[in-house]
Tab-separated table of C-alpha atoms in Angstrom:
chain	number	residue	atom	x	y	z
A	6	UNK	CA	-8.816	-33.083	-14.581
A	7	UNK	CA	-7.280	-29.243	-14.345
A	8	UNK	CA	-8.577	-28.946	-17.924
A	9	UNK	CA	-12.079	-30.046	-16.878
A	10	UNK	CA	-11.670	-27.566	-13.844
A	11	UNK	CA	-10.693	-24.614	-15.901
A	12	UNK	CA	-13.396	-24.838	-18.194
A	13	UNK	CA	-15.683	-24.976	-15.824
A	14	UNK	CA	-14.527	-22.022	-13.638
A	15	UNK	CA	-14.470	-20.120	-17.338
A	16	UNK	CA	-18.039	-20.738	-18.447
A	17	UNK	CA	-19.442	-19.797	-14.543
A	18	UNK	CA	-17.000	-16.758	-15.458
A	19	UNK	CA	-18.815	-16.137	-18.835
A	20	UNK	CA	-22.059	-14.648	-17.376
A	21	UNK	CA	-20.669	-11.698	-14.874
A	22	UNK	CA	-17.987	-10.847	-17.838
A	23	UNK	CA	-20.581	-10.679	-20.174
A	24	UNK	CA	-22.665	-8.309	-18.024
A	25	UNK	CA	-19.651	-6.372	-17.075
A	26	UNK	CA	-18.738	-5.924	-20.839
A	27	UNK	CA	-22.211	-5.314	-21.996
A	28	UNK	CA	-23.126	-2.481	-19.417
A	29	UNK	CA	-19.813	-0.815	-19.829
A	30	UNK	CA	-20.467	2.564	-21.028
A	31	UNK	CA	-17.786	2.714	-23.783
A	32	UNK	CA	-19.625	0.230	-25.420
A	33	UNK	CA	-23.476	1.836	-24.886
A	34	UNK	CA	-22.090	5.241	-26.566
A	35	UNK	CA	-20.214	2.718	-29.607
A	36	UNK	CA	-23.525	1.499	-30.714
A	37	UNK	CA	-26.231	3.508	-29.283
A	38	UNK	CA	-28.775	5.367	-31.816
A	39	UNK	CA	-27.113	3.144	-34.757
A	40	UNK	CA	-23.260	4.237	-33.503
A	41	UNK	CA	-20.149	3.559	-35.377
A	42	UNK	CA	-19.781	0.166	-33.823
A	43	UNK	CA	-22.716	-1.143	-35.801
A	44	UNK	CA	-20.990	0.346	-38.903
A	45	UNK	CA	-17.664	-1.388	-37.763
A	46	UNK	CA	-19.338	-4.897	-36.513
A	47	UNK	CA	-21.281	-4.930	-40.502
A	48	UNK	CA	-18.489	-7.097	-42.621
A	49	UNK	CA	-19.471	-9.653	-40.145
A	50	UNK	CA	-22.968	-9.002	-40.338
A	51	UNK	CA	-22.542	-9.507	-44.428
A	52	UNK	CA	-20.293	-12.463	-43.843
A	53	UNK	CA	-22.595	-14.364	-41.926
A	54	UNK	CA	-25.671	-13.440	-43.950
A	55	UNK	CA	-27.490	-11.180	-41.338
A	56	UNK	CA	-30.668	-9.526	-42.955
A	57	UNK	CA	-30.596	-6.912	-40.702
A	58	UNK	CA	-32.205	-6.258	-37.197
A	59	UNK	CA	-32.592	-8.878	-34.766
A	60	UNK	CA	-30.237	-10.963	-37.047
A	61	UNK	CA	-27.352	-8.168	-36.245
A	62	UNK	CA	-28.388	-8.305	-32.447
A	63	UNK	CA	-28.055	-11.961	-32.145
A	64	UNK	CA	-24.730	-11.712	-34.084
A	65	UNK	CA	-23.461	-8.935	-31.694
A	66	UNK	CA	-24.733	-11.122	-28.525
A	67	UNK	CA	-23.065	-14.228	-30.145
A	68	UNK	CA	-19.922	-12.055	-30.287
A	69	UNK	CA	-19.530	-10.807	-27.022
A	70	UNK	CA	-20.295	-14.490	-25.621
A	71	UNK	CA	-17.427	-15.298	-27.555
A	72	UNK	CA	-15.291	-12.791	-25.903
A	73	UNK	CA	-16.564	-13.178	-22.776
A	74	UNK	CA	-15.566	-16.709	-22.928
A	75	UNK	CA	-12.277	-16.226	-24.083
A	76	UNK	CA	-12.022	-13.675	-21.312
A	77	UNK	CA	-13.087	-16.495	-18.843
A	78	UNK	CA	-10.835	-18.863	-19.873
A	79	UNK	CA	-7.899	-16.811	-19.842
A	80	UNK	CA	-8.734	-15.722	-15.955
A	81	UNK	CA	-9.471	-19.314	-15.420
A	82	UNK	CA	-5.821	-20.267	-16.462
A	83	UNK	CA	-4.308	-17.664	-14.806
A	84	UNK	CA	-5.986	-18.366	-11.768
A	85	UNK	CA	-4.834	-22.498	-11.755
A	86	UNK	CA	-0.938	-20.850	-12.180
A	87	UNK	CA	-1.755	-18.788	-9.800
A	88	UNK	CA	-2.645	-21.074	-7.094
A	89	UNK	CA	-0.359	-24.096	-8.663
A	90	UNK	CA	2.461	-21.508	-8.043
A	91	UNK	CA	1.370	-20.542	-4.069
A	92	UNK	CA	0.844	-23.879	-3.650
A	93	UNK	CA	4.436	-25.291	-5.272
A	94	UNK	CA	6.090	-22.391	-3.271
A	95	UNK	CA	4.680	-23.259	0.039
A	96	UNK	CA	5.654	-27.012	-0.323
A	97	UNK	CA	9.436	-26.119	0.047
């Protein structure tokens, strides 16, 4: 049941981590006007068969849902230790 709970607390984490990491201005000056993060991100691009264009844009947005996910679930577990650990301690 914890399971169940964590991975939903992660995915209703996904979306504001994914907007956080998205709009983060690092990021915006990495890939804007064809940046070096495009030219970084393109063995995965080749890997995965991209043609190019909104093929590499999906790929990048699949990628940072991935992240932001993993992100998510990592809070989300911290979080139930967190509170599993308050809660232990003020059972004594």
């Amino acid at each position: 049941m914890k399971m169940i709970g964590r991975i939903l607390l992660a995915l209703l984490l996904t979306w504001p981590l994914l907007t956080g990491i998205s709009s983060s201005p690092l990021l915006v000056h990495w890939f804007a006007n064809g940046g070096e993060g495009w030219n970084a991100l393109s063995p995965v691009f080749r890997a995965l068969g991209s043609d190019g264009g909104e093929q590499n844009e999906e790929i990048f947005v699949g990628i940072l849902l991935v992240i932001s996910f993993v992100l998510a679930l990592v809070l989300s577990f911290a979080f139930f230790g967190l509170v599993g650990r308050l809660r232990h301690s003020t059972n004594r």
